[in-house]
XYZ file of C-alpha atoms in Angstrom:
733
model
C 21.259 23.419 -5.357
C 20.317 19.903 -6.487
C 19.373 19.773 -10.123
C 15.808 18.584 -10.772
C 15.079 18.324 -14.468
C 11.316 18.401 -14.133
C 10.645 20.383 -11.021
C 8.101 23.151 -11.494
C 9.475 26.475 -10.242
C 7.490 28.235 -7.587
C 5.555 31.040 -9.203
C 6.370 34.489 -7.803
C 3.009 35.654 -6.452
C 4.282 37.076 -3.197
C 4.758 40.776 -4.084
C 1.245 41.851 -5.043
C -2.019 39.836 -5.070
C -3.499 42.474 -7.392
C -0.727 41.810 -9.909
C -1.573 38.136 -9.750
C -5.314 38.840 -10.279
C -4.397 41.010 -13.296
C -2.266 38.176 -14.697
C -5.116 35.628 -14.595
C -7.836 38.177 -15.473
C -8.150 37.173 -19.077
C -9.590 33.781 -18.033
C -12.488 35.192 -15.974
C -15.373 37.644 -16.259
C -15.564 40.879 -14.288
C -17.970 39.379 -11.744
C -15.772 36.365 -11.228
C -12.673 38.549 -10.637
C -14.661 40.543 -8.092
C -15.355 37.349 -6.141
C -11.604 36.585 -6.150
C -10.772 40.168 -4.975
C -13.261 39.877 -2.106
C -11.683 36.568 -1.101
C -8.263 38.236 -0.995
C -9.744 40.991 1.190
C -11.122 38.432 3.722
C -7.773 36.572 3.676
C -5.860 39.744 4.412
C -8.035 40.201 7.538
C -7.879 36.585 8.631
C -4.105 36.155 8.210
C -2.854 39.726 8.830
C -0.551 38.800 11.762
C 0.339 35.256 10.687
C 3.874 34.462 9.489
C 5.083 31.213 7.799
C 8.161 29.311 8.863
C 10.011 30.954 5.943
C 9.368 34.354 7.508
C 6.955 35.379 4.766
C 3.386 36.629 5.417
C 0.861 33.822 5.417
C -1.029 35.548 2.628
C 1.732 34.547 0.230
C 0.880 30.846 0.763
C -2.846 31.138 0.004
C -2.174 33.171 -3.149
C 0.408 30.583 -4.220
C -2.156 27.791 -3.712
C -4.706 29.697 -5.810
C -2.033 30.185 -8.509
C -1.444 26.453 -8.739
C -5.198 25.944 -9.284
C -5.172 28.704 -11.887
C -2.522 26.709 -13.692
C -4.944 23.783 -13.646
C -7.592 26.066 -15.195
C -10.027 25.787 -12.275
C -13.044 28.151 -11.908
C -13.220 31.348 -9.898
C -15.049 29.646 -6.980
C -12.141 27.246 -6.563
C -9.647 30.125 -6.594
C -11.639 32.077 -4.017
C -11.880 28.977 -1.769
C -8.161 28.321 -2.164
C -7.392 31.884 -0.968
C -9.681 31.271 2.078
C -8.972 27.551 2.650
C -7.254 28.032 6.067
C -9.213 31.092 7.223
C -12.023 29.357 9.137
C -9.621 27.009 10.939
C -6.998 29.630 11.780
C -8.998 32.800 12.481
C -12.383 34.076 13.718
C -13.743 34.233 10.135
C -16.973 32.226 9.730
C -18.476 30.321 6.845
C -21.469 32.635 7.017
C -19.242 35.672 6.407
C -17.582 33.944 3.479
C -20.989 33.025 1.952
C -22.258 36.568 2.387
C -19.102 38.152 0.864
C -17.998 35.657 -1.824
C -21.105 33.545 -2.355
C -22.348 30.135 -1.110
C -20.230 28.217 -3.635
C -17.002 29.490 -2.212
C -18.201 28.858 1.388
C -19.216 25.283 0.482
C -15.724 24.548 -0.890
C -13.961 26.113 2.132
C -16.115 23.913 4.399
C -15.181 20.830 2.392
C -11.432 21.633 2.543
C -11.706 22.122 6.321
C -13.264 18.657 6.623
C -10.449 17.135 4.562
C -8.070 17.712 7.451
C -9.328 14.267 8.485
C -6.799 12.762 6.033
C -3.959 13.695 8.341
C -5.818 12.268 11.318
C -6.359 9.048 9.368
C -2.601 8.758 8.674
C -1.637 9.420 12.282
C -4.028 6.775 13.643
C -3.096 3.940 11.271
C -2.640 0.751 13.302
C -4.695 1.943 16.284
C -7.466 -0.674 16.365
C -9.348 1.125 19.160
C -10.059 4.016 16.758
C -10.762 1.879 13.702
C -14.588 2.387 13.609
C -14.358 6.133 14.083
C -11.649 6.329 11.400
C -13.785 4.359 8.937
C -16.720 6.699 9.500
C -14.451 9.696 9.049
C -13.226 8.221 5.774
C -16.797 7.700 4.655
C -17.553 11.397 5.307
C -14.385 12.411 3.454
C -15.414 10.358 0.417
C -18.834 11.786 0.517
C -17.439 15.338 0.456
C -15.144 14.380 -2.443
C -17.919 12.761 -4.380
C -20.217 15.759 -3.926
C -17.591 18.238 -5.153
C -14.152 16.920 -6.066
C -12.786 20.514 -6.206
C -12.187 20.309 -2.431
C -9.598 17.607 -3.112
C -7.921 19.730 -5.804
C -7.648 22.646 -3.338
C -6.110 20.372 -0.716
C -3.689 18.968 -3.270
C -2.569 22.456 -4.285
C -2.186 23.359 -0.619
C 0.070 20.313 -0.065
C 2.042 21.000 -3.261
C 2.976 24.515 -2.155
C 3.837 23.268 1.323
C 6.126 20.674 -0.236
C 7.841 23.386 -2.368
C 8.621 25.334 0.799
C 9.351 22.380 3.083
C 13.035 23.267 3.506
C 12.145 25.913 6.150
C 10.796 23.237 8.617
C 12.764 21.008 11.004
C 14.088 17.767 9.549
C 11.761 15.492 11.576
C 8.746 17.434 10.406
C 10.041 17.397 6.790
C 10.138 13.611 6.841
C 6.732 13.217 8.413
C 5.091 15.589 5.904
C 7.003 13.955 3.008
C 5.866 10.463 4.069
C 2.249 11.619 4.354
C 2.544 13.185 0.892
C 3.928 10.035 -0.662
C 1.403 7.739 1.080
C -1.787 9.791 0.625
C -1.658 12.928 -1.478
C 0.368 11.695 -4.506
C -1.848 8.578 -4.869
C -4.975 10.743 -4.655
C -3.604 13.009 -7.419
C -2.864 9.880 -9.488
C -6.301 8.430 -8.843
C -7.880 11.692 -10.043
C -5.634 11.701 -13.111
C -3.721 14.949 -12.327
C -0.316 13.746 -13.407
C 1.509 17.088 -13.355
C 0.647 17.393 -9.590
C 1.352 13.724 -8.890
C 4.849 13.760 -10.401
C 5.916 16.905 -8.555
C 4.527 15.688 -5.194
C 6.405 12.432 -5.598
C 9.710 14.067 -6.556
C 9.551 16.568 -3.699
C 8.659 13.869 -1.141
C 11.424 11.633 -2.506
C 13.936 14.468 -2.005
C 13.263 14.512 1.760
C 12.615 10.762 2.336
C 15.787 9.510 0.596
C 18.034 12.558 -0.061
C 21.130 10.481 -0.937
C 19.476 8.457 -3.671
C 17.659 11.567 -4.876
C 21.008 13.419 -5.368
C 22.568 10.428 -7.081
C 19.771 10.229 -9.665
C 19.714 14.020 -10.095
C 23.473 14.016 -10.660
C 23.170 11.162 -13.172
C 20.560 13.123 -15.164
C 22.536 16.388 -14.966
C 25.788 14.810 -16.124
C 24.166 13.343 -19.249
C 21.796 16.211 -19.967
C 23.672 17.692 -22.911
C 24.226 14.313 -24.585
C 20.589 13.383 -23.976
C 19.238 16.623 -25.413
C 21.409 16.193 -28.539
C 20.177 12.670 -28.961
C 16.499 13.636 -28.505
C 16.836 16.456 -31.062
C 18.236 14.021 -33.561
C 15.375 11.623 -32.935
C 12.804 14.378 -33.263
C 14.322 15.408 -36.575
C 13.994 11.860 -37.899
C 10.404 11.518 -36.711
C 9.335 14.918 -38.045
C 10.565 13.905 -41.498
C 8.605 10.664 -41.364
C 5.463 12.449 -40.145
C 5.652 15.032 -42.965
C 6.104 12.263 -45.519
C 3.035 10.437 -44.079
C 0.930 13.623 -44.069
C 0.435 13.576 -40.273
C 0.430 16.838 -38.299
C 2.242 16.063 -35.062
C 3.931 17.866 -32.182
C 7.033 16.004 -31.041
C 8.946 16.887 -27.882
C 11.275 15.361 -25.301
C 9.464 13.999 -22.242
C 10.344 15.534 -18.864
C 12.017 13.184 -16.432
C 10.740 12.461 -12.920
C 13.292 11.283 -10.426
C 10.957 9.199 -8.298
C 9.608 7.305 -11.356
C 13.162 6.534 -12.354
C 14.022 5.233 -8.926
C 10.793 3.188 -8.736
C 11.522 1.546 -12.058
C 15.029 0.759 -10.959
C 13.700 -0.925 -7.828
C 10.871 -2.771 -9.574
C 12.983 -4.208 -12.373
C 16.327 -4.454 -10.572
C 18.007 -2.169 -13.140
C 20.938 0.223 -13.012
C 20.842 3.754 -14.459
C 22.269 2.680 -17.823
C 19.668 -0.088 -18.270
C 16.604 2.167 -18.074
C 14.514 2.384 -21.186
C 12.872 5.758 -20.546
C 15.752 8.071 -19.594
C 15.709 9.020 -23.288
C 12.060 9.612 -24.167
C 9.861 11.506 -26.619
C 6.144 12.245 -26.685
C 4.235 12.561 -29.958
C 0.894 14.394 -29.985
C -1.553 13.950 -32.849
C -5.161 14.801 -33.721
C -6.901 11.415 -33.728
C -6.724 7.885 -32.358
C -6.240 6.501 -35.877
C -3.142 8.705 -36.265
C -1.820 7.322 -32.952
C -1.692 3.785 -34.394
C -0.343 5.113 -37.678
C 2.483 6.800 -35.809
C 3.116 3.626 -33.805
C 3.588 1.731 -37.083
C 6.085 4.380 -38.315
C 8.076 4.190 -35.009
C 8.269 0.380 -35.147
C 9.244 0.432 -38.836
C 12.126 2.786 -37.990
C 13.517 0.955 -34.984
C 13.033 -2.522 -33.470
C 10.795 -2.491 -30.374
C 11.862 -4.071 -27.109
C 9.668 -7.091 -26.102
C 7.458 -6.703 -23.050
C 7.939 -2.918 -23.103
C 4.749 -2.062 -24.869
C 1.499 -0.817 -23.291
C -1.680 0.270 -25.100
C -3.546 2.437 -22.671
C -5.791 3.727 -25.412
C -7.459 0.341 -25.885
C -7.234 -0.293 -22.156
C -7.257 2.966 -20.193
C -5.904 3.138 -16.684
C -8.346 3.356 -13.774
C -8.047 7.165 -13.737
C -8.852 7.163 -17.516
C -5.261 7.885 -18.534
C -4.848 7.040 -22.259
C -1.652 6.790 -24.274
C 0.478 4.319 -26.183
C 3.860 3.525 -24.585
C 6.560 1.632 -26.480
C 10.345 1.213 -26.056
C 12.640 0.759 -29.073
C 16.315 0.373 -29.829
C 16.816 3.781 -31.394
C 19.732 5.474 -33.161
C 23.214 4.538 -31.998
C 21.736 1.337 -30.455
C 20.372 3.251 -27.451
C 17.065 2.482 -25.822
C 14.349 5.092 -26.362
C 10.833 5.340 -24.938
C 8.101 6.781 -27.154
C 4.667 7.934 -25.898
C 1.919 8.554 -28.463
C -1.403 10.220 -27.677
C -3.968 12.753 -28.955
C -4.124 16.353 -27.755
C -7.271 15.558 -25.802
C -5.507 12.632 -24.062
C -2.603 14.935 -23.227
C -4.919 17.490 -21.674
C -6.695 14.918 -19.529
C -3.409 13.229 -18.592
C -1.948 16.479 -17.242
C -5.085 17.961 -15.722
C -7.217 14.898 -14.879
C -10.528 15.861 -13.299
C -9.370 19.516 -13.298
C -9.919 19.552 -17.069
C -13.633 19.271 -16.424
C -14.040 22.893 -15.275
C -12.232 24.404 -18.238
C -14.185 22.476 -20.820
C -17.560 22.084 -19.127
C -19.095 25.199 -20.741
C -21.647 24.179 -23.308
C -21.535 20.518 -22.345
C -24.371 18.635 -20.673
C -22.096 16.019 -19.187
C -18.355 15.258 -19.128
C -18.007 11.478 -19.434
C -14.295 11.528 -18.564
C -14.995 13.440 -15.393
C -17.832 11.118 -14.403
C -15.611 8.056 -14.879
C -12.784 9.576 -12.851
C -14.872 10.080 -9.770
C -17.121 6.984 -10.165
C -14.773 5.075 -7.805
C -15.625 7.538 -5.029
C -19.294 6.700 -5.283
C -18.511 3.000 -5.477
C -16.575 3.190 -2.225
C -19.560 4.813 -0.544
C -21.776 1.954 -1.793
C -19.296 -0.679 -0.651
C -19.416 0.693 2.891
C -22.750 -1.063 3.278
C -21.266 -4.402 2.076
C -18.261 -4.596 4.363
C -18.517 -6.620 7.515
C -16.238 -4.409 9.632
C -14.650 -1.004 9.767
C -11.275 -2.655 9.054
C -12.602 -4.120 5.810
C -13.799 -0.727 4.623
C -10.418 0.866 5.455
C -8.635 -1.941 3.647
C -10.777 -1.402 0.572
C -10.183 2.374 0.688
C -6.445 1.810 0.818
C -6.635 -0.793 -1.988
C -8.664 1.463 -4.256
C -6.739 4.641 -3.681
C -3.191 3.748 -2.722
C -2.313 0.756 -4.892
C -1.371 0.271 -8.499
C -3.763 -1.638 -10.666
C -3.598 -4.605 -13.084
C -5.968 -5.198 -15.974
C -6.862 -8.758 -16.831
C -9.311 -10.273 -19.302
C -12.256 -12.647 -18.883
C -12.570 -15.534 -21.405
C -15.067 -13.231 -23.263
C -12.513 -10.473 -23.581
C -13.982 -8.125 -20.888
C -11.311 -6.077 -19.103
C -11.400 -6.336 -15.282
C -9.603 -3.774 -13.154
C -7.984 -5.316 -10.015
C -5.490 -4.124 -7.361
C -1.836 -5.062 -8.016
C -1.080 -8.434 -6.419
C -4.596 -9.764 -6.994
C -4.959 -13.551 -7.389
C -7.265 -15.728 -9.514
C -9.399 -16.178 -6.379
C -9.812 -12.391 -6.055
C -10.787 -12.366 -9.690
C -13.384 -15.129 -9.105
C -15.056 -13.147 -6.307
C -14.877 -10.017 -8.402
C -16.960 -11.767 -11.085
C -19.541 -13.163 -8.622
C -19.735 -14.536 -5.106
C -20.916 -17.921 -6.315
C -18.022 -18.216 -8.785
C -15.620 -17.561 -5.912
C -17.308 -19.968 -3.504
C -17.275 -22.782 -6.051
C -13.742 -22.017 -7.376
C -11.424 -25.002 -7.349
C -8.752 -23.909 -9.857
C -7.785 -21.380 -12.448
C -6.159 -21.046 -15.866
C -4.170 -18.026 -16.906
C -3.572 -17.745 -20.662
C -4.587 -21.380 -20.994
C -2.309 -22.916 -18.355
C -3.198 -24.119 -14.881
C -1.912 -21.872 -12.162
C -2.177 -22.056 -8.323
C -4.883 -19.920 -6.675
C -2.110 -17.867 -5.085
C -0.732 -16.872 -8.486
C -0.213 -13.058 -8.819
C -2.065 -11.694 -11.868
C -0.407 -9.387 -14.401
C -1.882 -6.920 -16.866
C -3.048 -8.399 -20.151
C -3.475 -11.977 -18.908
C -6.679 -13.894 -19.608
C -8.150 -15.615 -16.588
C -10.555 -18.574 -16.594
C -12.001 -19.917 -13.298
C -12.542 -23.644 -12.853
C -15.553 -24.371 -10.643
C -17.289 -27.334 -9.030
C -21.021 -27.907 -8.957
C -21.250 -27.918 -5.171
C -19.130 -26.925 -2.196
C -17.942 -23.720 -0.600
C -14.821 -21.719 0.243
C -11.968 -23.013 2.366
C -11.078 -21.312 5.647
C -7.436 -21.433 4.579
C -8.332 -18.807 1.991
C -8.745 -16.319 4.812
C -5.296 -17.003 6.218
C -3.120 -13.970 5.134
C 0.060 -16.081 5.554
C -1.017 -18.311 2.637
C -1.475 -15.558 0.042
C -4.821 -16.655 -1.454
C -6.464 -13.218 -1.301
C -5.423 -9.589 -1.866
C -8.797 -7.819 -1.837
C -11.075 -7.132 1.155
C -14.033 -7.657 -1.163
C -13.226 -11.354 -1.562
C -12.486 -11.811 2.156
C -15.824 -10.202 3.118
C -17.693 -12.492 0.707
C -16.058 -15.567 2.193
C -16.855 -14.493 5.710
C -20.452 -13.879 4.713
C -20.676 -17.441 3.373
C -19.418 -18.936 6.631
C -21.807 -16.771 8.708
C -24.751 -18.415 6.892
C -23.671 -21.920 7.942
C -25.287 -23.830 10.818
C -24.556 -22.572 14.357
C -23.508 -25.928 15.799
C -21.414 -26.716 12.754
C -19.567 -23.405 13.211
C -18.850 -24.272 16.874
C -17.468 -27.706 15.835
C -15.424 -26.344 12.935
C -14.126 -23.543 15.093
C -13.022 -25.968 17.831
C -11.279 -28.151 15.250
C -9.456 -25.137 13.728
C -8.490 -23.677 17.118
C -7.281 -27.061 18.509
C -5.248 -27.631 15.314
C -3.508 -24.260 15.528
C -2.719 -24.615 19.249
C -1.440 -28.113 18.633
C 0.808 -26.930 15.784
C 2.241 -24.240 18.087
C 2.650 -26.728 20.928
C 0.594 -24.556 23.268
C -1.318 -26.701 25.794
C -2.122 -24.468 28.791
C -3.613 -21.319 27.218
C -6.704 -19.996 28.964
C -9.298 -19.998 26.205
C -11.499 -17.537 27.981
C -8.606 -15.071 27.989
C -8.184 -15.807 24.306
C -11.861 -15.042 23.653
C -11.651 -11.742 25.592
C -8.555 -10.791 23.648
C -10.885 -10.610 20.624
C -13.563 -8.712 22.524
C -15.770 -11.786 23.108
C -17.230 -12.854 26.469
C -17.589 -16.599 26.030
C -15.416 -19.394 24.604
C -18.340 -20.515 22.406
C -18.444 -17.057 20.871
C -14.757 -17.469 20.002
C -15.377 -20.893 18.440
C -18.249 -19.525 16.342
C -16.122 -16.634 15.176
C -13.331 -18.968 14.195
C -15.795 -21.430 12.615
C -17.367 -18.824 10.354
C -14.064 -17.167 9.373
C -14.296 -13.905 11.354
C -11.055 -14.908 13.133
C -8.425 -16.741 11.165
C -5.469 -18.893 12.259
C -3.021 -16.046 11.689
C -4.932 -13.911 14.180
C -4.927 -16.810 16.641
C -1.158 -17.139 16.299
C -0.746 -13.415 16.883
C -3.023 -13.572 19.960
C -1.149 -16.546 21.380
C 2.094 -14.573 21.013
C 0.486 -11.608 22.804
C -1.094 -13.603 25.630
C 1.928 -15.743 26.375
C 4.102 -12.719 26.940
C 4.431 -11.326 30.441
C 0.980 -11.608 32.113
C 1.770 -10.122 35.515
C 2.523 -6.467 34.538
C 1.445 -5.323 38.027
C 4.011 -7.512 39.776
C 5.479 -5.536 42.699
C 8.871 -7.289 42.650
C 12.086 -5.299 42.142
C 12.589 -3.624 38.717
C 13.429 -5.877 35.817
C 17.144 -6.336 35.172
C 18.233 -6.762 31.572
C 20.759 -9.501 30.902
C 23.316 -8.516 28.293
C 25.622 -10.559 26.222
C 24.586 -13.964 27.390
C 24.056 -16.920 25.165
C 20.626 -17.693 23.860
C 18.717 -14.427 23.717
C 17.475 -11.412 25.723
C 15.879 -12.386 29.048
C 14.575 -10.345 31.999
C 15.391 -11.947 35.363
C 13.201 -10.482 38.016
C 14.637 -9.317 41.345
C 18.297 -10.202 40.688
C 21.233 -8.770 38.731
C 22.655 -10.131 35.494
C 23.084 -13.857 35.376
C 24.345 -16.221 32.705
C 21.360 -17.769 30.877
C 21.043 -20.697 28.501
C 18.098 -22.073 26.526
C 17.024 -25.539 27.577
C 17.515 -28.119 24.835
C 14.630 -30.243 26.145
C 11.926 -27.742 25.172
C 13.778 -25.054 23.057
C 11.706 -22.034 24.116
C 11.136 -19.241 21.592
C 10.240 -15.570 22.088
C 6.679 -15.258 23.198
C 6.504 -18.690 24.875
C 5.578 -18.665 28.635
C 8.899 -19.373 30.359
C 10.539 -19.899 33.760
C 14.171 -20.057 34.835
C 15.891 -22.875 36.674
C 19.043 -22.005 38.670
C 21.685 -24.629 37.905
C 24.866 -25.438 39.785
C 27.674 -23.530 38.060
C 25.865 -22.906 34.720
C 23.709 -19.907 35.527
C 20.012 -19.970 34.722
C 18.474 -22.449 32.194
C 15.356 -21.126 30.446
C 12.484 -23.634 30.047
C 8.980 -23.412 28.679
C 6.446 -23.453 31.564
C 4.833 -26.682 30.325
C 8.193 -28.434 29.863
C 7.846 -31.961 31.256
C 11.237 -31.644 33.051
C 9.935 -28.585 34.945
C 6.545 -30.121 35.690
C 8.180 -33.298 37.062
C 10.794 -31.605 39.246
C 11.059 -33.061 42.761
C 9.805 -30.698 45.513
C 13.255 -29.960 46.863
C 14.397 -28.537 43.488
C 11.301 -26.446 42.788
C 12.625 -23.678 45.050
C 15.320 -23.066 42.409
C 12.659 -21.961 39.828
C 12.688 -18.208 39.254
C 10.485 -15.855 37.259
C 11.917 -14.644 33.929
C 10.540 -12.818 30.902
C 11.441 -12.074 27.345
C 12.833 -8.605 26.817
C 11.395 -6.081 24.329
C 14.210 -6.816 21.850
C 13.007 -8.177 18.535
C 16.405 -8.859 16.982
C 17.120 -12.171 18.708
C 16.399 -15.566 17.144
C 15.464 -18.746 18.973
C 15.880 -22.410 18.047
C 12.719 -24.390 17.457
C 12.241 -27.955 16.278
C 9.624 -28.597 13.633
C 8.118 -32.053 13.079
C 6.832 -32.613 9.573
C 5.036 -35.785 8.403
C 4.257 -36.275 4.730
C 3.565 -38.806 1.995
C 6.994 -39.327 0.542
C 7.615 -37.849 -2.873
C 10.456 -36.483 -4.966
C 11.270 -32.831 -4.240
C 9.644 -32.773 -0.808
C 12.711 -31.528 0.985
C 13.346 -28.925 -1.735
C 9.826 -27.531 -1.391
C 10.079 -27.219 2.331
C 13.467 -25.566 2.046
C 12.009 -23.084 -0.464
C 9.270 -22.073 1.972
C 11.831 -21.510 4.748
C 14.181 -19.639 2.398
C 11.353 -17.336 1.202
C 10.605 -16.535 4.845
C 14.285 -15.868 5.451
C 14.395 -18.624 8.102
C 17.806 -19.955 9.039
C 17.862 -23.816 9.021
C 20.293 -25.296 11.545
C 19.794 -29.067 11.083
C 17.556 -31.408 9.054
C 16.905 -35.073 9.786
C 14.716 -37.030 7.372
C 13.556 -40.619 7.829
C 11.539 -42.483 5.194
C 9.200 -45.463 5.766
C 9.282 -47.471 2.557
C 6.374 -49.714 3.600
C 3.961 -46.847 4.411
C 5.499 -44.547 1.767
C 5.775 -41.762 4.331
C 8.560 -39.482 5.495
C 9.138 -37.819 8.852
C 11.362 -34.813 9.068
C 12.810 -33.044 12.077
C 14.002 -29.518 11.103
C 15.696 -27.235 13.560
C 15.249 -23.565 12.658
C 15.843 -20.097 14.088
C 12.741 -17.889 14.449
C 12.059 -14.490 15.961
C 8.705 -15.220 17.682
C 5.637 -17.461 17.679
C 3.989 -15.224 15.098
C 6.652 -16.260 12.547
C 6.344 -19.870 13.734
C 2.600 -19.826 12.994
C 3.212 -18.410 9.514
C 5.783 -20.966 8.424
C 3.798 -23.880 9.821
C 0.781 -22.670 7.806
C 2.783 -22.433 4.611
C 4.456 -25.738 4.989
C 1.090 -27.316 5.734
C -0.173 -26.111 2.350
C 2.515 -27.959 0.357
C 1.387 -31.105 -1.599
C 1.542 -34.400 0.320
C 2.066 -32.753 3.765
C 0.054 -34.593 6.411
C 0.982 -32.461 9.377
C 3.514 -29.704 10.326
C 3.822 -28.898 14.019
C 6.226 -27.714 16.668
C 7.978 -30.510 18.426
C 7.658 -30.884 22.218
C 9.981 -33.115 24.191
C-alpha cells in the first residue's frame, strides 16, 4: 500500500449504525438523536437491496458520509440529511415522507443536495456553447441553494470525500473522471468555504488517481525520510518550547501534517526539487491571542534567519475564505529549511472546519461574522448575474471566483483588494470603478511604471494613471493580448462600447473586421456566412457587434479558421482518402488514392485555408490557396487539372507562412519580435530584414511554421502590439 502521511483513515461505521449513533450521542440531545435514528430507518428501507461497487450494502456509504459530517461538528439535521441524501433520487421515498418522519429541516437539506447534482452536469457540458445559457441558469440556482443553506454543500462534499476514499473499486476510466471532477470542482469549493481538512484530503486522493506515478514518488520520498524528519521536528519543538516557557507564553507546538498534492504543486510552481522545498519540515504553533502570534514570530526570527520572500501574514490580510495564520520559512538547526505556521486556537478551528465551525459555535450567538464573510461571495455572485452581458460571462465569473487562487494588492490608500490570480492593472482599475478603467492609460506598481498586461502579485501597491477624457481600447478585449483576466472588466468595456453611436459602431466594426481579414490575407470570405456563424442575420449586425466589442478579433480569427475548412460536407463524391507520409502536411484528396503532395511556394497555404490541388507532371499534386493568383490566372486548358482537396483532422502538422512586418526602425526590434514568437513556441525558418535609412523604417519578411490560422491570428495580434510596429500581416504572393 502506498504510504500517505496525512491521509485520514476511513472510519469503521459499517458494522452497526446503532453503535455509530451511540458513539456520537454525547454531542446531541435525546430528541436530536431520535431524528437521526428515524433517518437511519428510512435509509434502511430506501437502500435495502442496493449494493456498492465494493460489495458492501449501500447503507454503509450514507452512514460514512454522516460520520464525516459528525467529525466536522455539524448539527443533527445535517447528519439526518446526509443519511438520506441519495434516498429521493435512488428510491421511491419522497420529500414529504422525510419531512413527516424527520422534520422539514432535514427534508429541505435533502432537496438541496439533490439539486446539487447539477455540478456534475455543469462539468460534463463545459465547452458546449449550445447549452451555455441553460448551464448559467443552473449555476445560478445552485448558488441560490448554497447561499440559502450552505449545509447542502457540506453534505455533498462529505459524499464526494467518502466516494474518493473507496474509488479503488471502480474501473480505471471512471476513477480518472471522478478524480478530475473532484480536483476541478469539489476541492476548490471546500477551499472557498475554508474547510481545509476536507480540501487537503480530496486533493491528495484525486492526485493519487490522476498522476499515480508522481504520487508514489512523492509518497516514497516522504516515507524514506520520515524517521529523520520526525527526529528533527522533535528537536525543533524542544527548542521552541524552552523559548516559549522563558517568554511566559502558553503554546501548543506540533509537527504539521504533509499533503502530497500541495508538495507537488509547490514543486511545479517554483521549479523546485524535493530537497529544495521549504515546508517538508514544518511546525505549527498555537497560542491564545493575536498579540502572542507576533511575539512568537519575533522569537522564531531571533532563533533562526528567515528566508526572504517566504513570509506571509494572513492575520493582517486574511485569505478570501477568511483563513488566518502567519507563515514563515527559516534556516533552522543543522542549516535545514523549516516552515513555521503561527495562529491562535480560534484561527486553527476555523482553518480546519471553515463554515462548518458555525454550527458548533452558533449557540448563544446572534451572528457569526466569520460565517457571514465566508458565504458572502455566494450572494455577490447572485447579484453579479444581473450585471453580466451573457451567460458565458456569468460562467467565467463563477469559475474565476470559485476555482482560481487569489492575489491581494493594495490601493495607494492602503486598502486591500482581492483579485483572481493573473489579474492585471487594468482588471484592478475596473474593480475600483468603471470610469477609472475606461480612462486608464497606464499603471504604477510599487512606484514603477508597468505595462497594462503586467500580472499582479500579492502585497503590491497599484496606482492607476488616467486621462481626463477618452475610453477603452478594443484591443483590451482581445484575449491574445493579455490585458484582462476578469469577466467583470470585459463586461464593463463591452457596456461602454454598446453606449456609443450606432453609425460609429458600424464604421468601427468594418474597420476592425477589414483589418483582421487583411492581416490573415483572407479576401473571399462570405461575410453573411461569418455573421450567421455568430448567430446574426445581417452583415450590419456583425459590424455593430464587432464595433461595440461583443465580438473581438480573436473570435473573428477562430471563425475564419472554422469557415474556411471543408464547406461541402454533403459532397457525394467517393470517400475521402488520407494521404500518409507525404511532404508538407496531411491532406485529403477526394475521389482518388494516395498521391504525393507538395505545398505551393507561391502562396504557402496553412491549415484552415481554403485550398485546391493542381496535378503536376511528375511531381504529384501541388496544394494552393483558392485565391492564389497562379490558380486564378490558369489558362482554360490547365484548369481541368485542378482537383478538390481538404485538410485532414490531424492537428500535429505545421505549415510554412510568410509574415510581412513594417515598423519604425529602432534598436531591439528584431529581438522583441523573436521573443513574441519564442513565447508562442513558433519555429522561425528564415528572417529577412531591410532598413530604409531615409524614412527610418524597417521591413521584415519572417517565414514561420504554424499549426492553423487561429495561431496565425494570435501571433499577428501580439506582434502588432509591440512598440513602433506599423503593420503585421500575412504575405500573399
